[in-house]
N, CA and C of each residue as an Amber inpcrd file, in Angstrom:
protein
   438
  23.6880000 115.5290000 -13.6470000  22.4470000 116.2450000 -13.6160000
  22.1500000 116.7390000 -15.0190000  20.8900000 116.7230000 -15.3790000
  20.4550000 117.1930000 -16.6820000  19.2940000 118.1560000 -16.5430000
  19.2540000 119.1320000 -17.4260000  18.1260000 120.0620000 -17.5330000
  17.7380000 120.1170000 -18.9980000  16.4430000 120.0520000 -19.2740000
  15.9410000 120.1860000 -20.6290000  14.6560000 121.0070000 -20.5410000
  14.7540000 122.3020000 -20.8100000  13.6250000 123.2110000 -20.6090000
  13.3890000 124.0620000 -21.8520000  12.1250000 124.3750000 -22.0770000
  11.7230000 125.3600000 -23.0750000  11.0390000 126.4910000 -22.3410000
  11.2740000 127.7330000 -22.7860000  10.6090000 128.8530000 -22.1530000
  10.3410000 129.9590000 -23.1680000   9.2410000 130.6610000 -22.9460000
   8.7620000 131.7330000 -23.8150000   8.5830000 131.2650000 -25.2600000
   8.3630000 130.0120000 -25.4930000   8.0780000 129.4090000 -26.7980000
   9.1670000 129.6370000 -27.8510000  10.1550000 130.4680000 -27.5640000
  11.2140000 130.7280000 -28.5350000  12.5550000 130.1490000 -28.1080000
  12.7350000 129.9220000 -26.8120000  14.0410000 129.5210000 -26.3000000
  13.9980000 128.1230000 -25.7020000  15.1390000 127.4440000 -25.8050000
  15.2970000 126.1340000 -25.1570000  16.6650000 126.0880000 -24.4930000
  16.7480000 125.2990000 -23.4560000  18.0090000 125.1340000 -22.7360000
  18.1870000 123.6640000 -22.4030000  19.3260000 123.1450000 -22.8030000
  19.7270000 121.7850000 -22.4280000  21.0770000 121.9340000 -21.7190000
  21.1680000 121.4430000 -20.4920000  22.4110000 121.5660000 -19.7330000
  22.7020000 120.2680000 -18.9950000  23.9700000 119.9820000 -18.8460000
  24.4410000 118.7820000 -18.1440000  25.5770000 119.1840000 -17.2170000
  25.6240000 118.5180000 -16.0840000  26.7040000 118.7170000 -15.1250000
  27.0600000 117.3560000 -14.5620000  28.3550000 117.0660000 -14.4720000
  28.7390000 115.7560000 -13.9590000  30.1680000 115.7230000 -13.4590000
  30.5570000 114.5570000 -13.0120000  31.9080000 114.3350000 -12.4990000
  32.3030000 112.8960000 -12.7800000  33.5980000 112.6540000 -12.8270000
  34.0780000 111.2750000 -12.9890000  35.3000000 111.0650000 -12.1010000
  35.4940000 109.8310000 -11.7290000  36.6160000 109.4450000 -10.8810000
  37.1740000 108.1410000 -11.4340000  38.4530000 108.1430000 -11.7810000
  39.1230000 106.9320000 -12.2590000  40.3060000 106.6510000 -11.3430000
  40.4850000 105.3930000 -11.0030000  41.5960000 104.9830000 -10.1470000
  42.0840000 103.6350000 -10.6620000  43.2810000 103.6070000 -11.2500000
  43.8060000 102.3820000 -11.8630000  45.0450000 101.8980000 -11.1140000
  45.0260000 100.6260000 -10.7700000  46.1830000  99.9690000 -10.1690000
  46.6880000  98.9150000 -11.1530000  48.0050000  98.8430000 -11.3000000
  48.5950000  97.8010000 -12.1230000  49.7730000  97.2190000 -11.3520000
  49.7580000  95.9150000 -11.1810000  50.8880000  95.2160000 -10.5720000
  51.3540000  94.1440000 -11.5360000  52.6460000  93.8930000 -11.5470000
  53.1520000  92.8760000 -12.4490000  54.5370000  92.4100000 -12.0500000
  54.9970000  91.4320000 -12.7730000  56.3510000  90.9220000 -12.6160000
  56.9740000  90.9210000 -13.9950000  58.1030000  91.5940000 -14.1250000
  58.8170000  91.6500000 -15.3940000  60.0610000  90.7920000 -15.2940000
  60.3090000  90.0530000 -16.3340000  61.5400000  89.2710000 -16.4170000
  61.9810000  89.2850000 -17.8700000  63.2540000  89.3940000 -18.0690000
  63.7700000  89.4250000 -19.4340000  65.2520000  89.1430000 -19.4380000
  65.7880000  88.9700000 -20.5990000  67.2160000  88.7140000 -20.7250000
  67.5150000  87.8930000 -21.9610000  68.7180000  87.3820000 -22.0040000
  69.1540000  86.5760000 -23.1410000  68.6000000  85.1710000 -23.0330000
  68.3010000  84.5920000 -24.1860000  67.8490000  83.2010000 -24.2130000
  69.0250000  82.2940000 -23.8740000  68.7770000  81.3040000 -23.0290000
  69.8600000  80.4570000 -22.5170000  70.2060000  79.3060000 -23.4610000
  69.2460000  78.4820000 -23.8160000  69.5910000  77.2780000 -24.5630000
  68.8280000  77.1030000 -25.8690000  67.5180000  77.1710000 -25.8540000
  66.7080000  76.8850000 -27.0450000  66.4180000  78.2000000 -27.7810000
  66.8610000  78.3390000 -29.0300000  66.5820000  79.5600000 -29.7870000
  65.0650000  79.7480000 -29.9940000  64.6280000  80.9790000 -29.9220000
  63.2270000  81.3670000 -30.1600000  62.2190000  80.7260000 -29.2090000
  62.6590000  80.2230000 -28.0570000  61.7360000  79.7500000 -27.0300000
  61.6910000  80.8350000 -25.9600000  60.6210000  81.6280000 -26.0080000
  60.4980000  82.7860000 -25.1350000  59.7080000  82.4110000 -23.8980000
  60.4150000  81.8910000 -22.8910000  59.8100000  81.5350000 -21.6180000
  60.8140000  81.8400000 -20.5110000  60.3060000  82.0090000 -19.2920000
  61.1790000  82.3120000 -18.1610000  62.2010000  81.2120000 -17.9230000
  61.8070000  79.9580000 -18.1690000  62.7180000  78.8310000 -17.9390000
  63.8900000  78.8320000 -18.9140000  63.7600000  79.5020000 -20.0660000
  64.8120000  79.4990000 -21.0740000  65.6580000  80.7700000 -21.0370000
  65.5470000  81.5670000 -19.9760000  66.3590000  82.7710000 -19.8650000
  67.6320000  82.4740000 -19.0880000  68.6640000  83.2400000 -19.3750000
  69.9250000  83.0390000 -18.6630000  69.7210000  83.3380000 -17.1790000
  70.5060000  82.7230000 -16.3330000  70.2980000  82.7840000 -14.8870000
  70.7050000  84.1190000 -14.2700000  71.3350000  85.0120000 -15.0170000
  71.7650000  86.2820000 -14.4280000  70.6620000  87.3500000 -14.4160000
  69.4470000  86.9850000 -14.7970000  68.3200000  87.9270000 -14.7860000
  67.3390000  87.5410000 -13.6870000  66.9780000  88.5180000 -12.8690000
  66.0080000  88.2340000 -11.8200000  64.7120000  89.0030000 -12.1090000
  63.5880000  88.4560000 -11.6810000  62.3110000  89.1410000 -11.9140000
  62.2340000  90.4590000 -11.1400000  61.5440000  91.4090000 -11.7090000
  61.3450000  92.7090000 -11.0600000  59.8490000  92.9340000 -10.8990000
  59.4510000  93.2940000  -9.6820000  58.0450000  93.6120000  -9.4550000
  57.7840000  95.0370000  -9.9230000  56.6330000  95.2440000 -10.5430000
  56.2520000  96.5820000 -10.9840000  54.9300000  96.9560000 -10.3310000
  54.7780000  98.2610000 -10.1050000  53.5510000  98.7800000  -9.5120000
  53.3050000 100.1500000 -10.1200000  52.0990000 100.3730000 -10.5880000
  51.7510000 101.6580000 -11.1670000  50.3310000 102.0140000 -10.7290000
  50.1410000 103.2750000 -10.3600000  48.8130000 103.7400000  -9.9900000
  48.5940000 105.1100000 -10.6240000  47.4880000 105.2720000 -11.3050000
  47.1100000 106.5740000 -11.8470000  45.6960000 106.8910000 -11.4030000
  45.4520000 108.1660000 -11.2050000  44.1360000 108.6160000 -10.7480000
  43.7720000 109.8870000 -11.5220000  42.5180000 109.9780000 -11.9060000
  42.0160000 111.1720000 -12.5760000  40.6450000 111.5180000 -12.0000000
  40.5040000 112.7620000 -11.5920000  39.2350000 113.2740000 -11.0940000
  38.8380000 114.4050000 -12.0370000  37.5740000 114.4370000 -12.4600000
  37.1460000 115.4500000 -13.4130000  35.7420000 115.9490000 -13.0840000
  35.4950000 117.1940000 -13.4150000  34.1470000 117.7500000 -13.4110000
  33.9100000 118.3380000 -14.7970000  32.6760000 118.2650000 -15.2630000
  32.3850000 118.7440000 -16.6120000  30.9680000 119.3010000 -16.6650000
  30.7610000 120.1890000 -17.6270000  29.4480000 120.8060000 -17.8050000
  29.2730000 121.1730000 -19.2740000  28.0310000 121.1830000 -19.7120000
  27.7120000 121.6560000 -21.0540000  26.3580000 122.3450000 -21.0010000
  26.1890000 123.3220000 -21.8810000  24.9120000 124.0260000 -21.9800000
  24.6790000 124.3960000 -23.4330000  23.4430000 124.2070000 -23.8700000
  23.0670000 124.5940000 -25.2230000  21.8070000 125.4420000 -25.1430000
  21.9230000 126.6620000 -25.6260000  20.7950000 127.5740000 -25.6640000
  20.3020000 127.6480000 -27.1050000  19.0350000 127.3150000 -27.3100000
  18.4550000 127.3320000 -28.6460000  17.4540000 128.4510000 -28.7980000
  17.3290000 128.9450000 -30.0200000  16.3680000 129.9930000 -30.3190000
  15.5550000 129.5940000 -31.5380000  14.2480000 129.4560000 -31.3510000
  13.2730000 129.1400000 -32.3910000  13.6430000 127.8890000 -33.2070000
  14.2640000 126.9270000 -32.5780000  14.6550000 125.6660000 -33.2320000
  15.5160000 125.8700000 -34.4720000  16.2730000 126.9770000 -34.4960000
  17.1030000 127.2090000 -35.6790000  18.4990000 127.7360000 -35.3750000
  18.7060000 128.3140000 -34.2120000  20.0120000 128.8610000 -33.8640000
  20.3860000 128.3430000 -32.4740000  21.6160000 127.8040000 -32.3520000
  22.0380000 127.1690000 -31.0960000  23.4340000 127.6380000 -30.7120000
  23.5680000 128.0380000 -29.4650000  24.8620000 128.3870000 -28.8830000
  25.1980000 127.3070000 -27.8590000  26.3520000 126.6960000 -28.0320000
  26.7570000 125.5840000 -27.1660000  28.0820000 125.9210000 -26.4880000
  28.1760000 125.6570000 -25.1970000  29.4230000 125.8540000 -24.4530000
  29.6580000 124.6310000 -23.5690000  30.9090000 124.1980000 -23.5000000
  31.2680000 123.0720000 -22.6370000  32.5480000 123.4160000 -21.8840000
  32.7490000 122.7240000 -20.7920000  33.9810000 122.8720000 -20.0360000
  34.2430000 121.6130000 -19.2300000  35.5080000 121.2960000 -19.0940000
  35.9150000 120.1330000 -18.3060000  37.2310000 120.4760000 -17.6290000
  37.3400000 120.1110000 -16.3640000  38.6100000 120.2510000 -15.6510000
  39.0150000 118.8850000 -15.1290000  40.2570000 118.5050000 -15.4250000
  40.8260000 117.2400000 -14.9610000  41.9230000 117.5200000 -13.9390000
  41.9220000 116.7450000 -12.8770000  43.0210000 116.7250000 -11.9120000
  43.6250000 115.3350000 -12.0020000  44.7750000 115.2410000 -12.6540000
  45.3910000 113.9410000 -12.9220000  46.5660000 113.6990000 -11.9840000
  46.7470000 112.4560000 -11.5710000  47.8190000 112.1140000 -10.6400000
  49.1960000 112.3480000 -11.2460000  49.3100000 112.3600000 -12.5650000
  50.6050000 112.6100000 -13.1950000  51.0950000 114.0320000 -12.9380000
  50.1960000 114.9390000 -12.5380000  50.5650000 116.3370000 -12.3380000
  50.8150000 116.7000000 -10.8860000  50.5850000 115.7990000  -9.9630000
  50.6480000 116.1240000  -8.5410000  52.0120000 116.6690000  -8.1440000
  53.0780000 116.1030000  -8.6380000  54.4020000 116.4810000  -8.1550000
  54.9670000 117.7260000  -8.8220000  54.3880000 118.2170000  -9.9230000
  55.0270000 119.3700000 -10.5510000  54.6540000 120.6850000  -9.8860000
  53.5600000 120.7150000  -9.1310000  53.2270000 121.8720000  -8.3220000
  52.8130000 123.1190000  -9.0730000  52.8150000 123.1200000 -10.3920000
  52.5120000 124.3170000 -11.1580000  51.0850000 124.3360000 -11.7000000
  50.5250000 123.1940000 -11.9930000  49.2140000 123.1340000 -12.6230000
  48.2760000 122.2900000 -11.7720000  47.3590000 122.9310000 -11.0390000
  46.4630000 122.1500000 -10.1940000  45.4250000 121.3630000 -10.9860000
  45.0950000 121.7970000 -12.1820000  44.1180000 121.1140000 -13.0140000
  44.2510000 121.5920000 -14.4450000  43.6710000 120.8400000 -15.3600000
  43.6950000 121.2080000 -16.7710000  42.2590000 121.4870000 -17.1880000
  42.0240000 122.6800000 -17.7340000  40.6870000 123.0730000 -18.1610000
  40.5830000 122.9740000 -19.6750000  39.5240000 122.3380000 -20.1570000
  39.2700000 122.1590000 -21.5900000  37.9470000 122.8470000 -21.9480000
  37.9880000 124.0550000 -22.5130000  36.7450000 124.7280000 -22.8770000
  36.3850000 124.5110000 -24.3470000  35.1260000 124.7280000 -24.6770000
  34.7030000 124.7920000 -26.0770000  33.4730000 125.6730000 -26.1910000
  33.3120000 126.2560000 -27.3640000  32.1280000 127.0650000 -27.6490000
  31.7820000 126.8740000 -29.1190000  30.5070000 126.8280000 -29.4090000
  30.0800000 126.6110000 -30.7830000  28.7780000 127.3300000 -31.0810000
  28.5760000 127.6300000 -32.3450000  27.3480000 128.2480000 -32.8100000
  26.9010000 127.4930000 -34.0490000  25.6570000 127.0700000 -34.0560000
  25.1370000 126.3750000 -35.2280000  23.8090000 126.9800000 -35.6400000
  23.5690000 126.9310000 -36.9410000  22.3380000 127.4780000 -37.5070000
  21.7700000 126.4620000 -38.4870000  20.4710000 126.2150000 -38.3610000
  19.7860000 125.3260000 -39.2930000  19.1880000 126.2120000 -40.3790000
  19.8780000 126.2560000 -41.4940000  19.5280000 127.1630000 -42.5800000
  18.1550000 126.8330000 -43.1610000  17.8200000 125.5510000 -43.2080000
  16.5170000 125.1690000 -43.7650000  15.3600000 125.6540000 -42.9040000
  15.5930000 126.0060000 -41.6400000  14.5520000 126.5930000 -40.7920000
  14.5140000 128.1140000 -40.9240000  15.5820000 128.7090000 -41.4540000
  15.6900000 130.1650000 -41.5320000  15.2450000 130.7430000 -42.8710000
  15.3650000 129.9500000 -43.9380000  15.0970000 130.4770000 -45.2800000
  14.4890000 129.3950000 -46.1610000  13.8580000 129.8290000 -47.2110000
  13.3260000 128.8910000 -48.2130000  14.4540000 128.5270000 -49.1610000
  14.6870000 127.2490000 -49.3090000  15.7540000 126.7440000 -50.1690000
  15.1460000 125.8820000 -51.2640000  15.9290000 125.5870000 -52.3030000
  15.4100000 124.6940000 -53.3570000  14.9570000 123.3620000 -52.7550000
  13.9910000 122.7360000 -53.4030000  13.3730000 121.5220000 -52.8730000
  14.3690000 120.3660000 -52.7190000  15.4240000 120.3440000 -53.5370000
  16.3880000 119.2400000 -53.4500000  17.2700000 119.3330000 -52.1900000
  17.2080000 120.4400000 -51.4680000  17.9270000 120.5650000 -50.1930000
  16.9010000 120.3630000 -49.0790000  16.9400000 119.2000000 -48.4730000
  15.9670000 118.9040000 -47.4160000  16.4430000 119.3650000 -46.0310000
  17.7570000 119.4670000 -45.8500000  18.2760000 119.8740000 -44.5420000
  19.6650000 120.4710000 -44.7490000  19.8750000 121.6670000 -44.2080000
  21.1720000 122.3240000 -44.3000000  21.4810000 122.9850000 -42.9620000
  22.6320000 122.6260000 -42.4080000  23.0570000 123.1500000 -41.1160000
  24.4930000 123.6470000 -41.2510000  24.7980000 124.7810000 -40.6120000
  26.1420000 125.3440000 -40.6010000  26.5870000 125.4310000 -39.1490000
  27.8460000 125.0480000 -38.9080000  28.3350000 125.0560000 -37.5320000
  29.7800000 125.5440000 -37.5100000  30.0650000 126.3570000 -36.5150000
  31.4310000 126.7850000 -36.2450000  31.7060000 126.5890000 -34.7670000
  32.9350000 126.1850000 -34.4380000  33.2420000 125.9600000 -33.0260000
  34.7270000 126.1640000 -32.7580000  35.0300000 126.3490000 -31.4930000
  36.3980000 126.4820000 -31.0180000  36.5370000 125.6110000 -29.7770000
  37.6570000 124.9060000 -29.6880000  37.8920000 124.0660000 -28.5200000
  39.3750000 124.0190000 -28.1880000  39.6750000 123.6710000 -26.9670000
  41.0490000 123.4190000 -26.5360000  41.0970000 122.0350000 -25.9260000
  42.1220000 121.2690000 -26.2770000  42.2750000 119.9140000 -25.7590000
  43.7060000 119.7100000 -25.2960000  43.9260000 118.6230000 -24.5810000
  45.2620000 118.2910000 -24.1060000  45.2130000 116.9840000 -23.3520000
  46.2970000 116.6830000 -22.6780000  46.3520000 115.4970000 -21.8320000
  47.3170000 115.7920000 -20.6910000  47.2190000 115.0530000 -19.5940000
  48.1250000 115.3100000 -18.4710000  49.5880000 115.2110000 -18.8730000
  49.9120000 114.2690000 -19.7370000  51.3070000 114.0730000 -20.1320000
  51.8000000 115.2700000 -20.9360000  50.9600000 115.8450000 -21.8140000
  51.3910000 116.9850000 -22.6190000  51.5180000 118.2480000 -21.7720000
  50.9480000 118.2800000 -20.5770000  50.9820000 119.4580000 -19.7150000
  52.1890000 119.4620000 -18.7830000  52.8460000 118.3490000 -18.5660000
  53.9560000 118.2690000 -17.6170000  55.0960000 119.1670000 -18.1170000
  55.5690000 120.0390000 -17.2610000  56.6910000 120.9090000 -17.6060000
  56.2820000 122.2080000 -18.2610000  54.9970000 122.4070000 -18.5450000
  54.5480000 123.6590000 -19.1500000  54.3010000 124.6730000 -18.0330000
  54.8440000 125.8570000 -18.2130000  54.6610000 126.9040000 -17.2170000
  53.3320000 127.5890000 -17.4700000  52.4850000 127.7050000 -16.4530000
  51.2000000 128.3680000 -16.6500000  51.3830000 129.8370000 -17.0100000
  50.3920000 130.3860000 -17.7100000  50.4380000 131.7840000 -18.1310000
  50.2650000 132.7360000 -16.9630000  50.3050000 134.0330000 -17.2620000
  50.2110000 135.0430000 -16.1910000  48.8730000 135.0360000 -15.4920000
């Protein structure tokens, strides 16, 4: 969902809300071992007979919701906030973290709209922001805070 609104001629709001769902299946057959007869011939037929193929199966799932909002004032000052929460299948068994939240906040100012600058500066913008990032794998084994 998207919103793009202007109100009272001084303020603007752009907001987005969404979700994503990923579901990956991987199946395969692994075989490996010492080469039997022909050097540097890497094929199943040239492997020693004491190695048997192994079937592999892997499934990962990630469900996420995310949102962003940007509030603008007089086309020169913008406050932006975003958030995303992921529920990854890698975390299901640890029981400590139901989801991972990734927030961010930023403030930007278009200086060329706020003040008169020398003519050789056609556009000047300043931005500061804070964000937190991570991944399901980096979260495994971390004890949540109080």
